[in-house]
Amino acid sequence: AQSVAQPEDQVNVAEGNPLTVKCTYSVSGNPYLFWYVQYPNRGLQFLLKYITGDNLVKGSYGFEAEFNKSQTSFHLKKPSALVSDSALYFCAVRDVTGGFKTIFGAGTRLFVKA
Amino acid sequence: GAGVSQSPSNKVTEKGKDVELRCDPISGHTALYWYRQSLGQGLEFLIYFQGNSAPDKSGLPSDRFSAERTGGSVSTLTIQRTQQEDSAVYLCASSLQVAEAFFGQGTRLTVV
């Protein structure tokens, strides 16, 4: 069975500092990996995805993530955090050999302090 | 439509009543998902439809929950004999098989 772990319930970072939101996954086959963001009282918005190819993927709002197969990780990063980045972030995995079901992590709340 | 549409946006129901939640996916999307999100929490997988294949119902929490997808398009999630613990936001998403999922705005269900 596939699973996703976001080990941090909350991440605090000062504006202008780099941020990392961690994600590890477990699948039986090859994964598709996704990051989504949810702002208060709003729906989930897609940020970026890894399907194949380069391990470093770039997405919306200056975010990027690195796929690490050996560590089964897909951490979300941004070089310089903004207060407006404060939101709930979800990592998701789709097992391409297991029926393409997409499972989400529990979410990590990011607080960026001015 | 341009995006995933869910209705109603809000539903208040009495304990023990049945409710139906509707999802109109993006046209042409073969995959459709239902998730449940409790206040400020993660997304709990409920059910997944992919084309004409049998749905993956492994996330449905009890036999009070069921879903169908008619004609490969519109989906309805039905909760029978609602309980207070069913209160949550129910999210629908659709995707192409190898692409990201697009989410609707959700239906906020309150069981009183």
CSV table of C-alpha atoms in Angstrom, one decimal:
chain,number,residue,atom,x,y,z
A,1,ALA,CA,0.0,0.0,0.0
A,2,GLN,CA,1.2,3.5,-0.7
A,3,SER,CA,1.7,6.1,2.0
A,4,VAL,CA,3.0,9.6,2.5
A,5,ALA,CA,4.6,11.0,5.6
A,6,GLN,CA,5.0,14.7,6.4
A,7,PRO,CA,7.0,14.5,9.7
A,8,GLU,CA,6.5,18.1,10.7
A,9,ASP,CA,3.1,19.4,11.7
A,10,GLN,CA,4.4,23.0,11.6
A,11,VAL,CA,7.4,24.8,10.2
A,12,ASN,CA,8.4,28.3,11.3
A,13,VAL,CA,10.7,30.4,9.2
A,14,ALA,CA,11.6,34.1,9.1
A,15,GLU,CA,10.8,36.1,6.0
A,16,GLY,CA,13.7,36.0,3.6
A,17,ASN,CA,15.2,32.8,4.9
A,18,PRO,CA,15.1,29.5,3.0
A,19,LEU,CA,12.3,27.1,3.8
A,20,THR,CA,12.0,23.3,3.6
A,21,VAL,CA,8.9,21.3,4.1
A,22,LYS,CA,9.7,17.6,4.3
A,23,CYS,CA,7.9,14.6,2.6
A,24,THR,CA,8.8,11.0,2.4
A,25,TYR,CA,6.7,8.3,0.6
A,26,SER,CA,6.3,4.6,0.2
A,27,VAL,CA,5.0,2.9,-2.9
A,28,SER,CA,5.4,-0.5,-4.5
A,29,GLY,CA,6.2,0.8,-7.9
A,30,ASN,CA,7.2,4.1,-9.5
A,31,PRO,CA,5.8,7.2,-7.9
A,32,TYR,CA,4.3,10.3,-9.2
A,33,LEU,CA,4.8,13.0,-6.6
A,34,PHE,CA,2.9,16.2,-6.0
A,35,TRP,CA,2.8,19.3,-3.8
A,36,TYR,CA,-0.3,21.3,-3.1
A,37,VAL,CA,-1.0,24.4,-1.0
A,38,GLN,CA,-4.1,25.4,0.8
A,39,TYR,CA,-4.7,28.9,1.9
A,40,PRO,CA,-7.3,29.6,4.7
A,41,ASN,CA,-10.8,29.1,3.5
A,42,ARG,CA,-9.7,28.3,0.0
A,43,GLY,CA,-9.3,25.1,-2.1
A,44,LEU,CA,-6.2,23.1,-2.8
A,45,GLN,CA,-3.9,24.6,-5.4
A,46,PHE,CA,-1.3,22.6,-7.3
A,47,LEU,CA,2.3,23.7,-6.9
A,48,LEU,CA,4.5,21.2,-8.7
A,49,LYS,CA,4.9,17.6,-9.7
A,50,TYR,CA,7.5,15.0,-10.4
A,51,ILE,CA,6.7,12.4,-13.0
A,52,THR,CA,10.0,11.5,-14.6
A,53,GLY,CA,13.2,13.2,-15.7
A,54,ASP,CA,15.1,15.8,-13.7
A,55,ASN,CA,15.1,15.2,-10.0
A,56,LEU,CA,14.8,18.9,-9.3
A,57,VAL,CA,11.4,20.3,-10.4
A,58,LYS,CA,10.3,23.9,-10.3
A,59,GLY,CA,6.8,25.0,-9.7
A,60,SER,CA,4.6,28.0,-8.9
A,61,TYR,CA,5.4,30.9,-6.7
A,62,GLY,CA,9.2,30.1,-6.7
A,63,PHE,CA,8.8,26.7,-5.1
A,64,GLU,CA,10.9,23.7,-6.1
A,65,ALA,CA,11.2,20.1,-4.9
A,66,GLU,CA,13.9,17.5,-5.2
A,67,PHE,CA,13.0,13.8,-5.9
A,68,ASN,CA,15.4,11.5,-4.1
A,69,LYS,CA,14.7,7.9,-5.0
A,70,SER,CA,17.2,6.4,-2.6
A,71,GLN,CA,15.8,8.3,0.4
A,72,THR,CA,12.2,8.1,-1.0
A,73,SER,CA,11.8,11.8,-0.3
A,74,PHE,CA,10.3,14.8,-2.1
A,75,HIS,CA,11.1,17.8,0.0
A,76,LEU,CA,9.6,21.2,-0.9
A,77,LYS,CA,11.9,24.1,-0.9
A,78,LYS,CA,12.0,27.9,-1.5
A,79,PRO,CA,15.2,30.0,-1.4
A,80,SER,CA,13.6,33.0,0.2
A,81,ALA,CA,10.3,32.8,2.2
A,82,LEU,CA,7.5,35.4,2.0
A,83,VAL,CA,4.9,36.1,4.7
A,84,SER,CA,2.3,35.3,2.0
A,85,ASP,CA,3.7,31.7,1.8
A,86,SER,CA,2.1,31.0,5.1
A,87,ALA,CA,-0.4,28.2,4.4
A,88,LEU,CA,-1.0,24.5,4.7
A,89,TYR,CA,1.1,22.3,2.4
A,90,PHE,CA,0.3,18.8,1.3
A,91,CYS,CA,2.5,16.2,-0.3
A,92,ALA,CA,0.8,13.5,-2.4
A,93,VAL,CA,1.9,10.3,-4.1
A,94,ARG,CA,0.4,8.3,-6.9
A,95,ASP,CA,1.5,4.8,-7.4
A,96,VAL,CA,1.6,4.3,-11.2
A,97,THR,CA,1.6,0.5,-10.8
A,98,GLY,CA,-1.0,0.4,-8.2
A,99,GLY,CA,-4.0,1.8,-10.0
A,100,PHE,CA,-3.1,5.5,-10.0
A,101,LYS,CA,-4.8,6.2,-6.6
A,102,THR,CA,-3.4,9.5,-5.1
A,103,ILE,CA,-2.8,9.6,-1.4
A,104,PHE,CA,-2.1,12.8,0.6
A,105,GLY,CA,0.1,13.4,3.6
A,106,ALA,CA,-1.3,14.9,6.8
A,107,GLY,CA,-0.1,18.4,5.8
A,108,THR,CA,2.4,20.8,7.2
A,109,ARG,CA,1.5,24.2,8.4
A,110,LEU,CA,4.0,26.8,7.3
A,111,PHE,CA,4.3,30.1,9.3
A,112,VAL,CA,6.5,32.8,7.8
A,113,LYS,CA,7.2,35.6,10.3
A,114,ALA,CA,8.0,39.1,9.1
B,1,GLY,CA,-17.1,24.1,-17.1
B,2,ALA,CA,-13.5,25.3,-16.5
B,3,GLY,CA,-13.0,23.7,-13.2
B,4,VAL,CA,-14.3,21.0,-10.8
B,5,SER,CA,-17.7,22.0,-9.5
B,6,GLN,CA,-19.2,20.7,-6.3
B,7,SER,CA,-22.7,21.2,-4.9
B,8,PRO,CA,-24.0,22.2,-2.5
B,9,SER,CA,-21.2,24.3,-1.1
B,10,ASN,CA,-22.7,24.0,2.4
B,11,LYS,CA,-25.1,21.4,3.8
B,12,VAL,CA,-26.5,21.2,7.3
B,13,THR,CA,-28.4,18.1,8.1
B,14,GLU,CA,-29.9,16.4,11.0
B,15,LYS,CA,-28.3,13.3,12.5
B,16,GLY,CA,-29.8,10.2,10.9
B,17,LYS,CA,-30.7,11.8,7.6
B,18,ASP,CA,-29.2,10.9,4.2
B,19,VAL,CA,-27.2,13.4,2.2
B,20,GLU,CA,-26.0,13.4,-1.4
B,21,LEU,CA,-23.0,15.4,-2.5
B,22,ARG,CA,-22.4,16.1,-6.2
B,23,CYS,CA,-19.2,16.6,-8.2
B,24,ASP,CA,-18.9,17.7,-11.8
B,25,PRO,CA,-15.3,17.0,-12.9
B,26,ILE,CA,-13.4,18.7,-15.6
B,27,SER,CA,-14.5,17.5,-19.0
B,28,GLY,CA,-12.3,14.7,-20.4
B,29,HIS,CA,-10.8,13.8,-17.0
B,30,THR,CA,-10.8,10.1,-16.6
B,31,ALA,CA,-9.9,10.0,-12.9
B,32,LEU,CA,-12.2,11.3,-10.1
B,33,TYR,CA,-11.4,11.3,-6.4
B,34,TRP,CA,-13.3,12.0,-3.2
B,35,TYR,CA,-11.5,13.0,-0.1
B,36,ARG,CA,-12.6,14.2,3.3
B,37,GLN,CA,-11.0,17.0,5.3
B,38,SER,CA,-11.8,17.6,8.9
B,39,LEU,CA,-11.1,21.2,10.2
B,40,GLY,CA,-7.5,22.1,9.4
B,41,GLN,CA,-6.5,18.5,9.0
B,42,GLY,CA,-5.2,16.3,6.2
B,43,LEU,CA,-7.0,14.8,3.3
B,44,GLU,CA,-8.6,11.4,4.0
B,45,PHE,CA,-8.9,9.3,0.8
B,46,LEU,CA,-12.4,8.0,0.3
B,47,ILE,CA,-12.9,6.6,-3.2
B,48,TYR,CA,-11.3,6.7,-6.6
B,49,PHE,CA,-12.8,6.2,-10.1
B,50,GLN,CA,-10.7,5.6,-13.2
B,51,GLY,CA,-12.4,5.3,-16.5
B,52,ASN,CA,-14.5,2.2,-16.8
B,53,SER,CA,-12.5,0.3,-14.2
B,54,ALA,CA,-14.1,-0.8,-10.9
B,55,PRO,CA,-13.7,2.0,-8.3
B,56,ASP,CA,-11.2,1.8,-5.5
B,57,LYS,CA,-13.5,2.0,-2.5
B,58,SER,CA,-10.8,1.2,0.1
B,59,GLY,CA,-11.1,4.5,1.9
B,60,LEU,CA,-14.8,4.5,2.6
B,61,PRO,CA,-15.1,4.6,6.4
B,62,SER,CA,-18.3,2.5,6.7
B,63,ASP,CA,-21.0,1.0,4.7
B,64,ARG,CA,-23.1,4.2,5.2
B,65,PHE,CA,-20.9,5.8,2.5
B,66,SER,CA,-21.3,5.0,-1.2
B,67,ALA,CA,-20.4,6.8,-4.4
B,68,GLU,CA,-21.2,6.4,-8.1
B,69,ARG,CA,-20.0,8.0,-11.2
B,70,THR,CA,-22.5,8.0,-14.1
B,71,GLY,CA,-21.4,8.0,-17.7
B,72,GLY,CA,-17.8,8.6,-16.7
B,73,SER,CA,-18.6,12.1,-15.7
B,74,VAL,CA,-20.7,13.4,-12.8
B,75,SER,CA,-20.2,11.7,-9.4
B,76,THR,CA,-22.4,11.5,-6.3
B,77,LEU,CA,-21.2,10.7,-2.8
B,78,THR,CA,-24.1,9.5,-0.6
B,79,ILE,CA,-23.9,9.3,3.2
B,80,GLN,CA,-26.7,7.4,4.8
B,81,ARG,CA,-27.9,7.8,8.4
B,82,THR,CA,-25.5,10.7,9.0
B,83,GLN,CA,-23.6,10.9,12.2
B,84,GLN,CA,-21.9,13.9,13.9
B,85,GLU,CA,-18.5,12.5,13.1
B,86,ASP,CA,-19.3,12.8,9.4
B,87,SER,CA,-19.1,16.6,9.7
B,88,ALA,CA,-16.2,17.7,7.5
B,89,VAL,CA,-15.4,19.2,4.1
B,90,TYR,CA,-15.8,16.8,1.3
B,91,LEU,CA,-13.5,17.4,-1.6
B,92,CYS,CA,-13.8,16.2,-5.1
B,93,ALA,CA,-10.9,16.2,-7.6
B,94,SER,CA,-10.4,15.1,-11.2
B,95,SER,CA,-7.3,14.4,-13.3
B,96,LEU,CA,-5.9,12.9,-16.4
B,97,GLN,CA,-4.1,9.7,-15.5
B,98,VAL,CA,-0.6,11.1,-15.5
B,99,ALA,CA,-1.4,14.7,-14.5
B,100,GLU,CA,-2.1,16.6,-11.3
B,101,ALA,CA,-5.5,16.5,-9.8
B,102,PHE,CA,-7.7,19.6,-9.8
B,103,PHE,CA,-9.9,20.2,-6.8
B,104,GLY,CA,-13.3,21.7,-6.3
B,105,GLN,CA,-14.1,24.1,-3.6
B,106,GLY,CA,-15.7,21.3,-1.5
B,107,THR,CA,-18.9,20.8,0.3
B,108,ARG,CA,-18.9,21.7,4.0
B,109,LEU,CA,-21.2,19.1,5.7
B,110,THR,CA,-22.4,19.8,9.2
B,111,VAL,CA,-24.5,17.2,11.0
B,112,VAL,CA,-26.5,18.5,13.9
